[in-house]
mmCIF file of C-alpha atoms in Angstrom:
data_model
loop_
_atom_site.group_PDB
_atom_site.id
_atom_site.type_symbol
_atom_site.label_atom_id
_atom_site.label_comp_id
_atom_site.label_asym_id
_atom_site.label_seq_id
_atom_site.Cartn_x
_atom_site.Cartn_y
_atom_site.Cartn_z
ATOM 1 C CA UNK A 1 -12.454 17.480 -1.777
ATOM 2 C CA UNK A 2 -9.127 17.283 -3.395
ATOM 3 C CA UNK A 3 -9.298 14.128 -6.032
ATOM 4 C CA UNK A 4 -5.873 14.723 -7.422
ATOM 5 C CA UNK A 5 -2.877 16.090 -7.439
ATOM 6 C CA UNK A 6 -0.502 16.485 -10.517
ATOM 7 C CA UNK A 7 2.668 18.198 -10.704
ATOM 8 C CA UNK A 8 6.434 17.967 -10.211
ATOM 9 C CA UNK A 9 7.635 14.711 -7.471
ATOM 10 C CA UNK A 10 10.036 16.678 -5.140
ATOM 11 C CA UNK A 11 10.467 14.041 -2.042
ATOM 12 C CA UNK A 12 9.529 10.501 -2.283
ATOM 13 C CA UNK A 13 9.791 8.948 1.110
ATOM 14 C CA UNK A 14 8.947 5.565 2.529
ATOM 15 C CA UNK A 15 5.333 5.787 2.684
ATOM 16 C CA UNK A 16 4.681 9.151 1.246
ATOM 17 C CA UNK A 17 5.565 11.214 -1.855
ATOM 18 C CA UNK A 18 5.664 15.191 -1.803
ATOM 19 C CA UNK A 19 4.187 16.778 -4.920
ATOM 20 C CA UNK A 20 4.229 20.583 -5.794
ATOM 21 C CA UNK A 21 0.911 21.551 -7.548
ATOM 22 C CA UNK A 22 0.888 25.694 -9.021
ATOM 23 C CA UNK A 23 3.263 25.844 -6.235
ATOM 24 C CA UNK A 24 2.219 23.979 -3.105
ATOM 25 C CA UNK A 25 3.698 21.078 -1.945
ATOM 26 C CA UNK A 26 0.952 18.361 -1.281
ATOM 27 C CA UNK A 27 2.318 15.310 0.573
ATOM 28 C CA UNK A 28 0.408 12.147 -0.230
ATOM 29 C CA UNK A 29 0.714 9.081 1.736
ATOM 30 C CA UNK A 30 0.903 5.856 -0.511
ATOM 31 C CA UNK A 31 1.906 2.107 -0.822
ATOM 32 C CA UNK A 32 5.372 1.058 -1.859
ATOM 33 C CA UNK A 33 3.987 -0.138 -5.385
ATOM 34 C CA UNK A 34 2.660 3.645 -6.344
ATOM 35 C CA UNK A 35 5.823 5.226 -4.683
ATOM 36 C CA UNK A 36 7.684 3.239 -7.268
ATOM 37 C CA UNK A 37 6.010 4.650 -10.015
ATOM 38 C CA UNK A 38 7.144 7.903 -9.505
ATOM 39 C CA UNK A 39 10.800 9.708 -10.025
ATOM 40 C CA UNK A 40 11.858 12.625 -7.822
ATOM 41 C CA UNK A 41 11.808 16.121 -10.594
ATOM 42 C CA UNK A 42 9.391 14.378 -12.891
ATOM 43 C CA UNK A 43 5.483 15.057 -13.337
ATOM 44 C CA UNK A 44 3.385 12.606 -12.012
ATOM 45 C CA UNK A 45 -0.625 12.414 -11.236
ATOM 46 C CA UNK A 46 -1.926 10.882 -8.569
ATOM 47 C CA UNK A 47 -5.737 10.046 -7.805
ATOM 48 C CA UNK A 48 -6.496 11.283 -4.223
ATOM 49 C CA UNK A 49 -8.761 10.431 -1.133
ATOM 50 C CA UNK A 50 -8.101 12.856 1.684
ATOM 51 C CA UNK A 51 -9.557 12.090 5.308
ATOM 52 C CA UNK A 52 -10.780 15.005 7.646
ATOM 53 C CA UNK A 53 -10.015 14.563 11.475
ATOM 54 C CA UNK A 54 -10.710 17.204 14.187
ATOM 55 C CA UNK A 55 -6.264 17.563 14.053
ATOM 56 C CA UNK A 56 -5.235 17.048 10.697
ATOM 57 C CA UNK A 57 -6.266 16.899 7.061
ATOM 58 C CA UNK A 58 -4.531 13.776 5.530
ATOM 59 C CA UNK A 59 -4.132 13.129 2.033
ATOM 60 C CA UNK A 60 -3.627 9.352 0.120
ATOM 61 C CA UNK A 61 -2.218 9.158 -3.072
ATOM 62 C CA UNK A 62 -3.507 6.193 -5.485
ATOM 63 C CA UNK A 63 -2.093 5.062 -9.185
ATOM 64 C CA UNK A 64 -5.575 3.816 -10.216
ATOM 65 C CA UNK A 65 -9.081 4.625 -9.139
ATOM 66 C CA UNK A 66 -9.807 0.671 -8.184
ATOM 67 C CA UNK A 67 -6.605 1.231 -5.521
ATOM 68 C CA UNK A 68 -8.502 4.394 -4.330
ATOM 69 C CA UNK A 69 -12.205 2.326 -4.760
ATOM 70 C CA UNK A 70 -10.692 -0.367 -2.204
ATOM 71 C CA UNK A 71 -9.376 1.950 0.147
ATOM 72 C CA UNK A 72 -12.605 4.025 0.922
ATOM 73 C CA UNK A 73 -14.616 0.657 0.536
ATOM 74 C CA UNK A 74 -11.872 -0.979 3.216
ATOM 75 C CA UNK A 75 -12.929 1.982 6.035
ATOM 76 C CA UNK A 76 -16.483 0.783 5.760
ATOM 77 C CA UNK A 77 -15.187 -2.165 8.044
ATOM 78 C CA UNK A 78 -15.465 -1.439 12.143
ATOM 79 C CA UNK A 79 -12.146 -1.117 12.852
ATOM 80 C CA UNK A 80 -10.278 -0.385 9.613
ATOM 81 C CA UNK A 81 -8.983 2.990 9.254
ATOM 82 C CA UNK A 82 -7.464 4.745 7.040
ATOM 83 C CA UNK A 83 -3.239 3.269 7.898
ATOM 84 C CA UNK A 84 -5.015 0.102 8.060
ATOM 85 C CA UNK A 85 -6.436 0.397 4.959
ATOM 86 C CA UNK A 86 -3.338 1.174 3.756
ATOM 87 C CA UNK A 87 -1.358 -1.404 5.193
ATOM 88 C CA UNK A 88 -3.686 -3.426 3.311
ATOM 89 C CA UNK A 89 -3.083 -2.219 0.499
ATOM 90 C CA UNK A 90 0.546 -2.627 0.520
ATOM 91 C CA UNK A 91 0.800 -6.041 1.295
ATOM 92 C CA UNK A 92 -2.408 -7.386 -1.429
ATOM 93 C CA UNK A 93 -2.678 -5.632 -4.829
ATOM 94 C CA UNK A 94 -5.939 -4.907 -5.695
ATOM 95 C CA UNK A 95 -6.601 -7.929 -8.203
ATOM 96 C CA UNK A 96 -5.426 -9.896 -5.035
ATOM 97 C CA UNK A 97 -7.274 -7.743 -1.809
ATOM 98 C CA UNK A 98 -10.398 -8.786 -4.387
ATOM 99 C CA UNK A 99 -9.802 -12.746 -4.813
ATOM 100 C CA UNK A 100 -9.012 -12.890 -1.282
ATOM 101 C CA UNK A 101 -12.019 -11.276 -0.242
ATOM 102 C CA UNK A 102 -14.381 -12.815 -2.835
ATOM 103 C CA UNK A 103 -12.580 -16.476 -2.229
ATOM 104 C CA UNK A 104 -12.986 -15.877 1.635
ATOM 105 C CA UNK A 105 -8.870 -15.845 2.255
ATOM 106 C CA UNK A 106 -8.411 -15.688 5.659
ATOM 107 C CA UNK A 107 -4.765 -16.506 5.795
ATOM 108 C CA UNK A 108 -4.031 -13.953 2.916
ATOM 109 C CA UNK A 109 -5.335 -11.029 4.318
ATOM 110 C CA UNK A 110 -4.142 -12.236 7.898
ATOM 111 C CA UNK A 111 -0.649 -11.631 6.488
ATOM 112 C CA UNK A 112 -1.658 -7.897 7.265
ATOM 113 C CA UNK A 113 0.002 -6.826 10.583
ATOM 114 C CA UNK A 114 -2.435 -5.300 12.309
ATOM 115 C CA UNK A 115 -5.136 -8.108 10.670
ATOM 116 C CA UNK A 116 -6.106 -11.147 13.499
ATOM 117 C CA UNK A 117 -8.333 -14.187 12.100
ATOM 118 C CA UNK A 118 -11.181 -12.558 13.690
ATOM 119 C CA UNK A 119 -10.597 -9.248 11.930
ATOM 120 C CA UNK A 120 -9.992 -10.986 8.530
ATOM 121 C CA UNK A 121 -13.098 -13.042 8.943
ATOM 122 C CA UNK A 122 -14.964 -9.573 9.179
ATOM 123 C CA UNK A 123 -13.942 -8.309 6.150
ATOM 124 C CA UNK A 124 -14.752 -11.380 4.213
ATOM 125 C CA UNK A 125 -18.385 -11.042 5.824
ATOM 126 C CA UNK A 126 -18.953 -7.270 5.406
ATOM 127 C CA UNK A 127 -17.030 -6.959 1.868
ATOM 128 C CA UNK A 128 -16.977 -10.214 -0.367
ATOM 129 C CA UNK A 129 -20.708 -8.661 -1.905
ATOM 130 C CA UNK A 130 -18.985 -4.927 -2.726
ATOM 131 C CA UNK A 131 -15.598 -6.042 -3.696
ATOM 132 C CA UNK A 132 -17.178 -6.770 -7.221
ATOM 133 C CA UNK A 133 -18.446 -3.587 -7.755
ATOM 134 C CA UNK A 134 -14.842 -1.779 -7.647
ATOM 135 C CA UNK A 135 -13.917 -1.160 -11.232
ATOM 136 C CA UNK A 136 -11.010 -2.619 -12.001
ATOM 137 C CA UNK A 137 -7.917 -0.680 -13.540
ATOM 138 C CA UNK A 138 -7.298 -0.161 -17.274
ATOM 139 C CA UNK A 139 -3.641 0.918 -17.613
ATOM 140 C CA UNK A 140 -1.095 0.617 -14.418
ATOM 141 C CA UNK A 141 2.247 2.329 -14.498
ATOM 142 C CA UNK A 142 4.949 -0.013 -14.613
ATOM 143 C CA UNK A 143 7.338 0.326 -12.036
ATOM 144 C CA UNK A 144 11.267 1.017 -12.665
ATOM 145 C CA UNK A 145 14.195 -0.663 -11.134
ATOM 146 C CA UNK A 146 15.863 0.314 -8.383
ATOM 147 C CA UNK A 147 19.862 -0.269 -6.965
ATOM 148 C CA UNK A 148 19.461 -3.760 -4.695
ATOM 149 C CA UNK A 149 21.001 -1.531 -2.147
ATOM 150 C CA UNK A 150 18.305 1.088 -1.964
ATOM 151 C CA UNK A 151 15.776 -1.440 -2.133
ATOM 152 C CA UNK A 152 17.174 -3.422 0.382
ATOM 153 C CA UNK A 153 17.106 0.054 2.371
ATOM 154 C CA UNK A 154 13.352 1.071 1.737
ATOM 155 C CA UNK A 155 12.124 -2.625 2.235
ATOM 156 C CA UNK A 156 13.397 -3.231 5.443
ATOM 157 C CA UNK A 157 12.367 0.324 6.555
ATOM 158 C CA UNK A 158 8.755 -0.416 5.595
ATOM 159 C CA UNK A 159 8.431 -3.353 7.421
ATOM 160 C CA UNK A 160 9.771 -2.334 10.810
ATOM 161 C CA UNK A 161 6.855 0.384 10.041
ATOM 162 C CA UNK A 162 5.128 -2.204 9.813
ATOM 163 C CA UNK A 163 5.196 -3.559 12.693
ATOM 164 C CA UNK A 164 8.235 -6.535 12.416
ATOM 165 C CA UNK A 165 11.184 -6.442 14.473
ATOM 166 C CA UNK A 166 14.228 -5.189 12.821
ATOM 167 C CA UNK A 167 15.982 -8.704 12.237
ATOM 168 C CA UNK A 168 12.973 -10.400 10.906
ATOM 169 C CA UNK A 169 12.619 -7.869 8.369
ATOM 170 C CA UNK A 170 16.842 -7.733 7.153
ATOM 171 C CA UNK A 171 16.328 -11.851 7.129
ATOM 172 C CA UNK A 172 12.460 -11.981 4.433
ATOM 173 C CA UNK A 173 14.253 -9.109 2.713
ATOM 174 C CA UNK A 174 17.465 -10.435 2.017
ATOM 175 C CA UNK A 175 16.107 -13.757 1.298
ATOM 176 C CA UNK A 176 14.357 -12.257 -1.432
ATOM 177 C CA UNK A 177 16.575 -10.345 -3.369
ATOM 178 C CA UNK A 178 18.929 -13.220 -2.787
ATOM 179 C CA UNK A 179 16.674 -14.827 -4.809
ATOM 180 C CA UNK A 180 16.440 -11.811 -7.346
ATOM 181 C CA UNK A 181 18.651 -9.219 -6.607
ATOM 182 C CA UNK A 182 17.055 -7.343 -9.438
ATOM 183 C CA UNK A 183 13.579 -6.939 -7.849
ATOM 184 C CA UNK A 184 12.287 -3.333 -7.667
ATOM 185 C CA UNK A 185 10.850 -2.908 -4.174
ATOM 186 C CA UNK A 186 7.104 -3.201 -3.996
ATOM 187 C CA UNK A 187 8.076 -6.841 -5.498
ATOM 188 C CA UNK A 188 10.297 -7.433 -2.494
ATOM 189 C CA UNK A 189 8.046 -5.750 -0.181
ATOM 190 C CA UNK A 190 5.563 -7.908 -1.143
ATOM 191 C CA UNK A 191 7.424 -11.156 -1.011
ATOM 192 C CA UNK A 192 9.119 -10.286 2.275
ATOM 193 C CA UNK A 193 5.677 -9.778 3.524
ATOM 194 C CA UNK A 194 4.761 -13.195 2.455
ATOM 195 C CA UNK A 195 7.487 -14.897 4.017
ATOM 196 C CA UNK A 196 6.913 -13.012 7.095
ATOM 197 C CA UNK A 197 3.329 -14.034 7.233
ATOM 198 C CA UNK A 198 4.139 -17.384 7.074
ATOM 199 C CA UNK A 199 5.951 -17.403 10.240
ATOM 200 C CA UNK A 200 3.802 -15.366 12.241
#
C-alpha cells in the first residue's frame, strides 16, 4: 500500500497531478482544491489511497488525512465509488461533506452530479454516525492565485467532466469570476458548482 508520494510536481492536469518519486512518475488523481496547492518543478507531498481493480491500479492524491479519511469512509456507501467519491469531494470540502452529512443536507450533497435525492438520503443514513470520527485537519496548504484566464480554462473543463453541458458550465463560471475575477480555481469551481446545483 502506497500512503504517499513526495517528490518533484512534473504535470498537473485537470483532475490529476504527475509526481516523480527516486525517479518514477506516480500520477495521482485529485480534486481541484489539492491540484491548486501544488506548482509544476516544485516538491510537494501528497497523502495517498490507491484502489486495486482486476485492470488497473489507481492512485488518489489527498492534502490532508481527513480529505483521504472521507474518501475511503465515502466507498463504504452502495454505490459510491471511488470517481464518485471524488466528485464529492470536489464540490464539498471536508468541514462541509461533514455538516452536510451530520445536519442531514440533502440539497447540499445533491449538488453532486452523479448524487439523486435518493442517493443523498443514503449517505446521510449510512454516514452521519462515522462522519465524526474523521479527524479533522491541522494545517491546510493555502492555495495560490492563478491568471482569470487559466482559471476560467480549468473550471469550465472540470465541469463538462463533470457531467454539465458545455454552455452551462462557460455561463456559472463566468458569472463567478465576474464577480471576482481574482478567484483561484477550486473557489470558482466550487461556486460554479453551486450555481449549477441550483438550477438543476
Amino acid at each position: 500500500m502506497i500512503a504517499s508520494v513526495r517528490g518533484e510536481v512534473l504535470e498537473i492536469g485537470l483532475d490529476h497531478a504527475v509526481i516523480e518519486a527516486t525517479g518514477v512518475g506516480y500520477r495521482l488523481n485529485t480534486t481541484p482544491a489539492t491540484l491548486a496547492t501544488l506548482r509544476r518543478g516544485e516538491e510537494s507531498r501528497l497523502l495517498t489511497a490507491m484502489i486495486v481493480r482486476e485492470d488497473s491500479m489507481t492512485l488518489y492524491g489527498f492534502a490532508d488525512t481527513e480529505s483521504r479519511d472521507l474518501f475511503g469512509l465515502l466507498q463504504t456507501v452502495s454505490g459510491v465509488g471511488p470517481r464518485l467519491a471524488m466528485a464529492i469531494l470536489a464540490v464539498l470540502e471536508p468541514e462541509a461533506l461533514r455538516k452536510a452529512l451530520a445536519e442531514g443536507n440533502v440539497t447540499a450533497l445533491t449538488r453532486v452530479p452523479g448524487i439523486g435525492k435518493r442517493g443523498a438520503e443514503r449517505m446521510v443514513v449510512e454516514l452521519r454516525d462515522k462522519v465524526e470520527a474523521v479527524a479533522t485537519s491541522g494545517d491546510v496548504p493555502g492555495v495560490v492565485p492563478g491568471a482569470a484566464g487559466a482559471v476560467r480554462e480549468q473550471v469550465v473543463e472540470a465541469l463538462t467532466g463533470l457531467g454539465f453541458r458545455l454552455d452551462q458550465a462557460e455561463k456559472a463560471t463566468d458569472s463567478v469570476l465576474a464577480k471576482d475575477p481574482d478567484a483561484v480555481t477550486s473557489t470558482v469551481l466550487r461556486s460554479a458548482l453551486a450555481t449549477l446545483g441550483k438550477t438543476r
